[in-house]
Amino acid sequence: MIREGDLAVRLCVVTTLWILLVFPFGVKAENEQQISELERALMRVQQDAQATYQQFLMIQELRRNEMQGEPLADFPDGTVESVPIPKYEEMIRQKQNRKDRIEQYTADLDRLYARFRALEEERQLLMEQINQLERQPAESGL
């Protein structure tokens, strides 16, 4: 026959064992879920950073080509009479359009660089959070 005191002690021991068994696994499972969510967020950030970097490279090349491009007006040789000489207003308009494109490319490069830096900072924060969560189970096991 089990006495009331023994029953209370056994219930206390069983409850304690249950808490010891379930709580670390619950924390571990919660940490694993958080790590999984952070890793998914990290992948999205890395993909966005890669796309941003590729856009940066393309615009950088467009800007470089525009800056090294052909002269604004190809003046014809003196021997060719069928090609008209470009008008002054047309040359000024082309020059202004080229300058505007270069300025736009420069602004786009600045914007993309800032976006890339922000994504890199976000990536670093996510990595720190993942590393911290991965260390927690090891620290609690000590």
Tab-separated table of N, CA and C in Angstrom:
chain	number	residue	atom	x	y	z
A	1	MET	N	0.833	-1.155	0.000
A	1	MET	CA	0.000	0.000	0.000
A	1	MET	C	0.894	1.240	0.000
A	2	ILE	N	0.546	2.209	-0.829
A	2	ILE	CA	1.332	3.432	-0.966
A	2	ILE	C	0.756	4.460	-0.022
A	3	ARG	N	1.666	5.012	0.788
A	3	ARG	CA	1.223	6.042	1.712
A	3	ARG	C	1.117	7.374	0.989
A	4	GLU	N	0.370	8.256	1.610
A	4	GLU	CA	0.138	9.567	1.019
A	4	GLU	C	1.439	10.339	0.855
A	5	GLY	N	2.365	10.269	1.767
A	5	GLY	CA	3.658	10.943	1.681
A	5	GLY	C	4.508	10.392	0.556
A	6	ASP	N	4.503	9.031	0.406
A	6	ASP	CA	5.251	8.413	-0.681
A	6	ASP	C	4.682	8.803	-2.041
A	7	LEU	N	3.362	8.890	-2.097
A	7	LEU	CA	2.715	9.281	-3.339
A	7	LEU	C	3.109	10.708	-3.723
A	8	ALA	N	3.160	11.582	-2.759
A	8	ALA	CA	3.545	12.974	-3.022
A	8	ALA	C	4.989	13.043	-3.478
A	9	VAL	N	5.872	12.259	-2.846
A	9	VAL	CA	7.281	12.249	-3.227
A	9	VAL	C	7.424	11.693	-4.643
A	10	ARG	N	6.750	10.610	-4.929
A	10	ARG	CA	6.824	10.016	-6.264
A	10	ARG	C	6.278	10.979	-7.328
A	11	LEU	N	5.169	11.632	-7.000
A	11	LEU	CA	4.596	12.597	-7.934
A	11	LEU	C	5.564	13.746	-8.171
A	12	CYS	N	6.224	14.185	-7.133
A	12	CYS	CA	7.212	15.262	-7.257
A	12	CYS	C	8.391	14.809	-8.116
A	13	VAL	N	8.870	13.600	-7.910
A	13	VAL	CA	9.991	13.069	-8.678
A	13	VAL	C	9.590	12.908	-10.146
A	14	VAL	N	8.418	12.360	-10.387
A	14	VAL	CA	7.952	12.173	-11.763
A	14	VAL	C	7.786	13.528	-12.454
A	15	THR	N	7.221	14.488	-11.753
A	15	THR	CA	7.048	15.819	-12.328
A	15	THR	C	8.390	16.452	-12.637
A	16	THR	N	9.328	16.325	-11.719
A	16	THR	CA	10.666	16.893	-11.930
A	16	THR	C	11.341	16.233	-13.129
A	17	LEU	N	11.289	14.918	-13.210
A	17	LEU	CA	11.882	14.222	-14.346
A	17	LEU	C	11.213	14.633	-15.654
A	18	TRP	N	9.894	14.741	-15.616
A	18	TRP	CA	9.174	15.155	-16.816
A	18	TRP	C	9.608	16.548	-17.258
A	19	ILE	N	9.726	17.472	-16.311
A	19	ILE	CA	10.165	18.842	-16.628
A	19	ILE	C	11.585	18.817	-17.181
A	20	LEU	N	12.466	18.041	-16.555
A	20	LEU	CA	13.848	17.964	-17.022
A	20	LEU	C	13.943	17.366	-18.421
A	21	LEU	N	13.085	16.402	-18.693
A	21	LEU	CA	13.125	15.774	-20.003
A	21	LEU	C	12.473	16.639	-21.084
A	22	VAL	N	11.361	17.264	-20.751
A	22	VAL	CA	10.604	18.001	-21.762
A	22	VAL	C	11.153	19.404	-21.982
A	23	PHE	N	11.495	20.099	-20.928
A	23	PHE	CA	11.893	21.507	-21.069
A	23	PHE	C	13.124	21.699	-21.954
A	24	PRO	N	14.228	20.958	-21.776
A	24	PRO	CA	15.358	21.171	-22.668
A	24	PRO	C	15.018	20.874	-24.128
A	25	PHE	N	14.203	19.840	-24.342
A	25	PHE	CA	13.834	19.525	-25.714
A	25	PHE	C	12.934	20.606	-26.285
A	26	GLY	N	12.051	21.146	-25.452
A	26	GLY	CA	11.189	22.240	-25.901
A	26	GLY	C	11.999	23.453	-26.277
A	27	VAL	N	12.989	23.784	-25.461
A	27	VAL	CA	13.861	24.922	-25.763
A	27	VAL	C	14.664	24.625	-27.020
A	28	LYS	N	15.158	23.388	-27.101
A	28	LYS	CA	15.946	23.013	-28.271
A	28	LYS	C	15.096	23.067	-29.533
A	29	ALA	N	13.876	22.555	-29.459
A	29	ALA	CA	12.992	22.582	-30.626
A	29	ALA	C	12.648	24.017	-31.002
A	30	GLU	N	12.413	24.848	-29.992
A	30	GLU	CA	12.109	26.256	-30.265
A	30	GLU	C	13.312	26.947	-30.901
A	31	ASN	N	14.498	26.662	-30.377
A	31	ASN	CA	15.721	27.235	-30.960
A	31	ASN	C	15.915	26.763	-32.395
A	32	GLU	N	15.677	25.486	-32.639
A	32	GLU	CA	15.827	24.956	-33.996
A	32	GLU	C	14.840	25.607	-34.952
A	33	GLN	N	13.617	25.851	-34.466
A	33	GLN	CA	12.625	26.511	-35.306
A	33	GLN	C	13.062	27.950	-35.598
A	34	GLN	N	13.540	28.653	-34.578
A	34	GLN	CA	14.017	30.024	-34.784
A	34	GLN	C	15.212	30.053	-35.732
A	35	ILE	N	16.116	29.100	-35.559
A	35	ILE	CA	17.287	29.019	-36.448
A	35	ILE	C	16.833	28.772	-37.878
A	36	SER	N	15.869	27.875	-38.044
A	36	SER	CA	15.358	27.582	-39.386
A	36	SER	C	14.740	28.830	-40.021
A	37	GLU	N	13.959	29.571	-39.259
A	37	GLU	CA	13.346	30.803	-39.776
A	37	GLU	C	14.418	31.837	-40.114
A	38	LEU	N	15.422	31.959	-39.251
A	38	LEU	CA	16.507	32.909	-39.508
A	38	LEU	C	17.315	32.508	-40.741
A	39	GLU	N	17.517	31.210	-40.922
A	39	GLU	CA	18.253	30.741	-42.100
A	39	GLU	C	17.480	31.030	-43.384
A	40	ARG	N	16.151	30.876	-43.332
A	40	ARG	CA	15.337	31.223	-44.506
A	40	ARG	C	15.436	32.723	-44.793
A	41	ALA	N	15.366	33.533	-43.754
A	41	ALA	CA	15.500	34.982	-43.927
A	41	ALA	C	16.891	35.317	-44.467
A	42	LEU	N	17.898	34.622	-43.986
A	42	LEU	CA	19.270	34.830	-44.453
A	42	LEU	C	19.396	34.501	-45.942
A	43	MET	N	18.765	33.422	-46.365
A	43	MET	CA	18.802	33.054	-47.787
A	43	MET	C	18.144	34.137	-48.647
A	44	ARG	N	17.002	34.660	-48.175
A	44	ARG	CA	16.328	35.730	-48.927
A	44	ARG	C	17.213	36.967	-49.018
A	45	VAL	N	17.856	37.311	-47.923
A	45	VAL	CA	18.737	38.488	-47.908
A	45	VAL	C	19.918	38.266	-48.848
A	46	GLN	N	20.492	37.077	-48.820
A	46	GLN	CA	21.627	36.791	-49.701
A	46	GLN	C	21.215	36.822	-51.169
A	47	GLN	N	20.043	36.309	-51.484
A	47	GLN	CA	19.565	36.360	-52.868
A	47	GLN	C	19.316	37.797	-53.303
A	48	ASP	N	18.732	38.581	-52.424
A	48	ASP	CA	18.486	39.995	-52.738
A	48	ASP	C	19.808	40.734	-52.917
A	49	ALA	N	20.789	40.422	-52.062
A	49	ALA	CA	22.108	41.058	-52.180
A	49	ALA	C	22.773	40.674	-53.499
A	50	GLN	N	22.634	39.423	-53.894
A	50	GLN	CA	23.232	38.977	-55.160
A	50	GLN	C	22.567	39.688	-56.340
A	51	ALA	N	21.251	39.792	-56.313
A	51	ALA	CA	20.542	40.485	-57.396
A	51	ALA	C	20.932	41.961	-57.434
A	52	THR	N	21.049	42.570	-56.272
A	52	THR	CA	21.456	43.974	-56.200
A	52	THR	C	22.862	44.154	-56.754
A	53	TYR	N	23.757	43.250	-56.407
A	53	TYR	CA	25.134	43.328	-56.899
A	53	TYR	C	25.175	43.172	-58.420
A	54	GLN	N	24.371	42.256	-58.953
A	54	GLN	CA	24.334	42.072	-60.403
A	54	GLN	C	23.796	43.321	-61.106
A	55	GLN	N	22.759	43.931	-60.535
A	55	GLN	CA	22.246	45.182	-61.095
A	55	GLN	C	23.319	46.267	-61.050
A	56	PHE	N	24.057	46.318	-59.931
A	56	PHE	CA	25.129	47.297	-59.780
A	56	PHE	C	26.164	47.121	-60.892
A	57	LEU	N	26.572	45.880	-61.134
A	57	LEU	CA	27.574	45.621	-62.172
A	57	LEU	C	27.075	46.009	-63.558
A	58	MET	N	25.807	45.726	-63.844
A	58	MET	CA	25.261	46.070	-65.159
A	58	MET	C	25.218	47.586	-65.353
A	59	ILE	N	24.742	48.297	-64.344
A	59	ILE	CA	24.656	49.758	-64.464
A	59	ILE	C	26.049	50.367	-64.492
A	60	GLN	N	26.965	49.793	-63.744
A	60	GLN	CA	28.345	50.280	-63.772
A	60	GLN	C	28.924	50.153	-65.185
A	61	GLU	N	28.636	49.050	-65.835
A	61	GLU	CA	29.131	48.852	-67.201
A	61	GLU	C	28.453	49.818	-68.171
A	62	LEU	N	27.156	50.035	-68.016
A	62	LEU	CA	26.457	51.009	-68.860
A	62	LEU	C	27.059	52.405	-68.698
A	63	ARG	N	27.316	52.772	-67.466
A	63	ARG	CA	27.913	54.083	-67.190
A	63	ARG	C	29.309	54.187	-67.809
A	64	ARG	N	30.091	53.132	-67.626
A	64	ARG	CA	31.447	53.121	-68.188
A	64	ARG	C	31.406	53.259	-69.711
A	65	ASN	N	30.516	52.515	-70.339
A	65	ASN	CA	30.381	52.600	-71.802
A	65	ASN	C	29.925	53.986	-72.233
A	66	GLU	N	29.019	54.568	-71.474
A	66	GLU	CA	28.533	55.907	-71.812
A	66	GLU	C	29.653	56.941	-71.692
A	67	MET	N	30.476	56.778	-70.669
A	67	MET	CA	31.566	57.737	-70.463
A	67	MET	C	32.678	57.560	-71.504
A	68	GLN	N	32.893	56.332	-71.946
A	68	GLN	CA	33.939	56.071	-72.935
A	68	GLN	C	33.384	56.047	-74.354
A	69	GLY	N	32.106	56.316	-74.476
A	69	GLY	CA	31.413	56.181	-75.754
A	69	GLY	C	32.015	57.016	-76.866
A	70	GLU	N	31.424	56.836	-78.006
A	70	GLU	CA	31.885	57.539	-79.196
A	70	GLU	C	31.664	59.034	-79.015
A	71	PRO	N	32.381	59.812	-79.765
A	71	PRO	CA	32.138	61.253	-79.711
A	71	PRO	C	30.680	61.543	-80.055
A	72	LEU	N	30.216	62.681	-79.581
A	72	LEU	CA	28.804	63.003	-79.765
A	72	LEU	C	28.399	63.065	-81.225
A	73	ALA	N	29.246	63.587	-82.029
A	73	ALA	CA	28.895	63.702	-83.450
A	73	ALA	C	30.031	63.154	-84.271
A	74	ASP	N	29.698	62.275	-85.177
A	74	ASP	CA	30.694	61.779	-86.121
A	74	ASP	C	30.689	62.733	-87.306
A	75	PHE	N	31.698	63.546	-87.363
A	75	PHE	CA	31.776	64.481	-88.482
A	75	PHE	C	32.228	63.731	-89.718
A	76	PRO	N	31.585	64.015	-90.815
A	76	PRO	CA	31.928	63.297	-92.036
A	76	PRO	C	33.273	63.762	-92.590
A	77	ASP	N	33.864	62.867	-93.376
A	77	ASP	CA	35.089	63.241	-94.083
A	77	ASP	C	34.765	64.348	-95.082
A	78	GLY	N	35.780	65.086	-95.433
A	78	GLY	CA	35.590	66.156	-96.403
A	78	GLY	C	35.249	65.647	-97.782
A	79	THR	N	35.531	64.372	-98.052
A	79	THR	CA	35.284	63.834	-99.394
A	79	THR	C	33.853	63.378	-99.589
A	80	VAL	N	33.130	63.114	-98.491
A	80	VAL	CA	31.760	62.633	-98.595
A	80	VAL	C	30.826	63.835	-98.529
A	81	GLU	N	30.054	64.043	-99.566
A	81	GLU	CA	29.174	65.197	-99.621
A	81	GLU	C	27.734	64.859	-99.248
A	82	SER	N	27.355	63.573	-99.207
A	82	SER	CA	25.953	63.206	-98.988
A	82	SER	C	25.549	63.224	-97.511
A	83	VAL	N	26.494	63.219	-96.575
A	83	VAL	CA	26.174	63.191	-95.153
A	83	VAL	C	26.123	64.628	-94.645
A	84	PRO	N	24.968	65.036	-94.086
A	84	PRO	CA	24.871	66.408	-93.608
A	84	PRO	C	25.629	66.601	-92.296
A	85	ILE	N	26.109	67.772	-92.071
A	85	ILE	CA	26.786	68.109	-90.812
A	85	ILE	C	25.700	68.299	-89.760
A	86	PRO	N	25.905	67.720	-88.569
A	86	PRO	CA	24.877	67.827	-87.530
A	86	PRO	C	24.663	69.294	-87.132
A	87	LYS	N	23.440	69.583	-86.780
A	87	LYS	CA	23.114	70.932	-86.346
A	87	LYS	C	23.641	71.146	-84.932
A	88	TYR	N	23.938	72.386	-84.630
A	88	TYR	CA	24.479	72.752	-83.317
A	88	TYR	C	23.496	72.381	-82.203
A	89	GLU	N	22.220	72.681	-82.394
A	89	GLU	CA	21.211	72.384	-81.372
A	89	GLU	C	21.104	70.881	-81.121
A	90	GLU	N	21.220	70.081	-82.184
A	90	GLU	CA	21.163	68.628	-82.052
A	90	GLU	C	22.367	68.117	-81.255
A	91	MET	N	23.525	68.675	-81.516
A	91	MET	CA	24.735	68.270	-80.790
A	91	MET	C	24.603	68.618	-79.303
A	92	ILE	N	24.084	69.800	-79.002
A	92	ILE	CA	23.899	70.213	-77.607
A	92	ILE	C	22.892	69.298	-76.920
A	93	ARG	N	21.813	68.971	-77.617
A	93	ARG	CA	20.795	68.078	-77.053
A	93	ARG	C	21.388	66.697	-76.773
A	94	GLN	N	22.165	66.163	-77.700
A	94	GLN	CA	22.799	64.856	-77.506
A	94	GLN	C	23.776	64.900	-76.333
A	95	LYS	N	24.527	65.977	-76.248
A	95	LYS	CA	25.486	66.120	-75.152
A	95	LYS	C	24.762	66.167	-73.809
A	96	GLN	N	23.665	66.907	-73.739
A	96	GLN	CA	22.888	66.995	-72.497
A	96	GLN	C	22.254	65.652	-72.153
A	97	ASN	N	21.726	64.949	-73.147
A	97	ASN	CA	21.141	63.617	-72.908
A	97	ASN	C	22.182	62.654	-72.361
A	98	ARG	N	23.364	62.706	-72.921
A	98	ARG	CA	24.454	61.833	-72.461
A	98	ARG	C	24.830	62.174	-71.022
A	99	LYS	N	24.938	63.459	-70.724
A	99	LYS	CA	25.256	63.898	-69.363
A	99	LYS	C	24.161	63.446	-68.390
A	100	ASP	N	22.901	63.571	-68.797
A	100	ASP	CA	21.779	63.136	-67.955
A	100	ASP	C	21.821	61.627	-67.700
A	101	ARG	N	22.135	60.851	-68.731
A	101	ARG	CA	22.227	59.392	-68.554
A	101	ARG	C	23.351	59.047	-67.576
A	102	ILE	N	24.497	59.698	-67.712
A	102	ILE	CA	25.619	59.429	-66.808
A	102	ILE	C	25.238	59.774	-65.376
A	103	GLU	N	24.565	60.899	-65.195
A	103	GLU	CA	24.121	61.298	-63.851
A	103	GLU	C	23.114	60.297	-63.286
A	104	GLN	N	22.204	59.836	-64.129
A	104	GLN	CA	21.221	58.850	-63.681
A	104	GLN	C	21.907	57.536	-63.309
A	105	TYR	N	22.849	57.098	-64.120
A	105	TYR	CA	23.601	55.885	-63.797
A	105	TYR	C	24.346	56.048	-62.475
A	106	THR	N	24.941	57.207	-62.263
A	106	THR	CA	25.670	57.462	-61.016
A	106	THR	C	24.723	57.404	-59.827
A	107	ALA	N	23.553	58.027	-59.942
A	107	ALA	CA	22.563	57.989	-58.857
A	107	ALA	C	22.095	56.553	-58.604
A	108	ASP	N	21.877	55.804	-59.676
A	108	ASP	CA	21.461	54.406	-59.527
A	108	ASP	C	22.547	53.580	-58.836
A	109	LEU	N	23.795	53.833	-59.195
A	109	LEU	CA	24.910	53.114	-58.559
A	109	LEU	C	24.978	53.444	-57.069
A	110	ASP	N	24.808	54.695	-56.733
A	110	ASP	CA	24.824	55.090	-55.317
A	110	ASP	C	23.688	54.415	-54.551
A	111	ARG	N	22.494	54.394	-55.152
A	111	ARG	CA	21.337	53.766	-54.516
A	111	ARG	C	21.564	52.265	-54.338
A	112	LEU	N	22.075	51.604	-55.374
A	112	LEU	CA	22.310	50.160	-55.289
A	112	LEU	C	23.412	49.828	-54.287
A	113	TYR	N	24.442	50.671	-54.235
A	113	TYR	CA	25.509	50.432	-53.264
A	113	TYR	C	24.969	50.542	-51.836
A	114	ALA	N	24.148	51.566	-51.593
A	114	ALA	CA	23.551	51.730	-50.262
A	114	ALA	C	22.660	50.536	-49.930
A	115	ARG	N	21.899	50.070	-50.895
A	115	ARG	CA	21.031	48.903	-50.684
A	115	ARG	C	21.867	47.659	-50.379
A	116	PHE	N	22.952	47.473	-51.118
A	116	PHE	CA	23.823	46.318	-50.897
A	116	PHE	C	24.431	46.372	-49.495
A	117	ARG	N	24.887	47.550	-49.071
A	117	ARG	CA	25.473	47.690	-47.728
A	117	ARG	C	24.428	47.383	-46.651
A	118	ALA	N	23.205	47.862	-46.841
A	118	ALA	CA	22.137	47.588	-45.877
A	118	ALA	C	21.841	46.087	-45.811
A	119	LEU	N	21.834	45.427	-46.963
A	119	LEU	CA	21.605	43.983	-46.984
A	119	LEU	C	22.746	43.239	-46.301
A	120	GLU	N	23.969	43.714	-46.484
A	120	GLU	CA	25.116	43.077	-45.823
A	120	GLU	C	25.023	43.232	-44.300
A	121	GLU	N	24.581	44.399	-43.838
A	121	GLU	CA	24.398	44.595	-42.396
A	121	GLU	C	23.305	43.680	-41.865
A	122	GLU	N	22.214	43.560	-42.616
A	122	GLU	CA	21.133	42.665	-42.217
A	122	GLU	C	21.622	41.221	-42.189
A	123	ARG	N	22.434	40.839	-43.160
A	123	ARG	CA	22.994	39.485	-43.202
A	123	ARG	C	23.858	39.221	-41.974
A	124	GLN	N	24.669	40.206	-41.609
A	124	GLN	CA	25.527	40.065	-40.427
A	124	GLN	C	24.685	39.880	-39.166
A	125	LEU	N	23.614	40.671	-39.028
A	125	LEU	CA	22.751	40.538	-37.850
A	125	LEU	C	22.102	39.158	-37.798
A	126	LEU	N	21.634	38.677	-38.932
A	126	LEU	CA	21.021	37.346	-38.963
A	126	LEU	C	22.036	36.271	-38.598
A	127	MET	N	23.256	36.408	-39.111
A	127	MET	CA	24.301	35.424	-38.782
A	127	MET	C	24.612	35.441	-37.287
A	128	GLU	N	24.678	36.616	-36.698
A	128	GLU	CA	24.933	36.721	-35.260
A	128	GLU	C	23.808	36.068	-34.461
A	129	GLN	N	22.561	36.299	-34.875
A	129	GLN	CA	21.426	35.689	-34.177
A	129	GLN	C	21.467	34.164	-34.298
A	130	ILE	N	21.780	33.674	-35.475
A	130	ILE	CA	21.867	32.220	-35.667
A	130	ILE	C	22.979	31.644	-34.795
A	131	ASN	N	24.143	32.279	-34.806
A	131	ASN	CA	25.258	31.792	-33.986
A	131	ASN	C	24.907	31.818	-32.499
A	132	GLN	N	24.201	32.857	-32.068
A	132	GLN	CA	23.807	32.950	-30.662
A	132	GLN	C	22.838	31.828	-30.298
A	133	LEU	N	21.879	31.556	-31.159
A	133	LEU	CA	20.925	30.478	-30.890
A	133	LEU	C	21.601	29.110	-30.925
A	134	GLU	N	22.583	28.953	-31.799
A	134	GLU	CA	23.294	27.669	-31.862
A	134	GLU	C	24.155	27.454	-30.622
A	135	ARG	N	24.630	28.522	-30.013
A	135	ARG	CA	25.440	28.400	-28.794
A	135	ARG	C	24.589	28.152	-27.562
A	136	GLN	N	23.341	28.582	-27.552
A	136	GLN	CA	22.497	28.463	-26.370
A	136	GLN	C	22.334	27.026	-25.877
A	137	PRO	N	22.007	26.055	-26.737
A	137	PRO	CA	21.878	24.687	-26.232
A	137	PRO	C	23.196	24.164	-25.653
A	138	ALA	N	24.305	24.515	-26.262
A	138	ALA	CA	25.603	24.069	-25.752
A	138	ALA	C	25.882	24.672	-24.388
A	139	GLU	N	25.527	25.939	-24.208
A	139	GLU	CA	25.761	26.605	-22.927
A	139	GLU	C	24.837	26.053	-21.848
A	140	SER	N	23.577	25.749	-22.197
A	140	SER	CA	22.639	25.240	-21.198
A	140	SER	C	22.954	23.800	-20.816
A	141	GLY	N	23.663	23.090	-21.683
A	141	GLY	CA	24.033	21.700	-21.402
A	141	GLY	C	25.187	21.607	-20.425
A	142	LEU	N	25.902	22.712	-20.184
A	142	LEU	CA	27.047	22.671	-19.267
A	142	LEU	C	26.643	22.673	-17.830
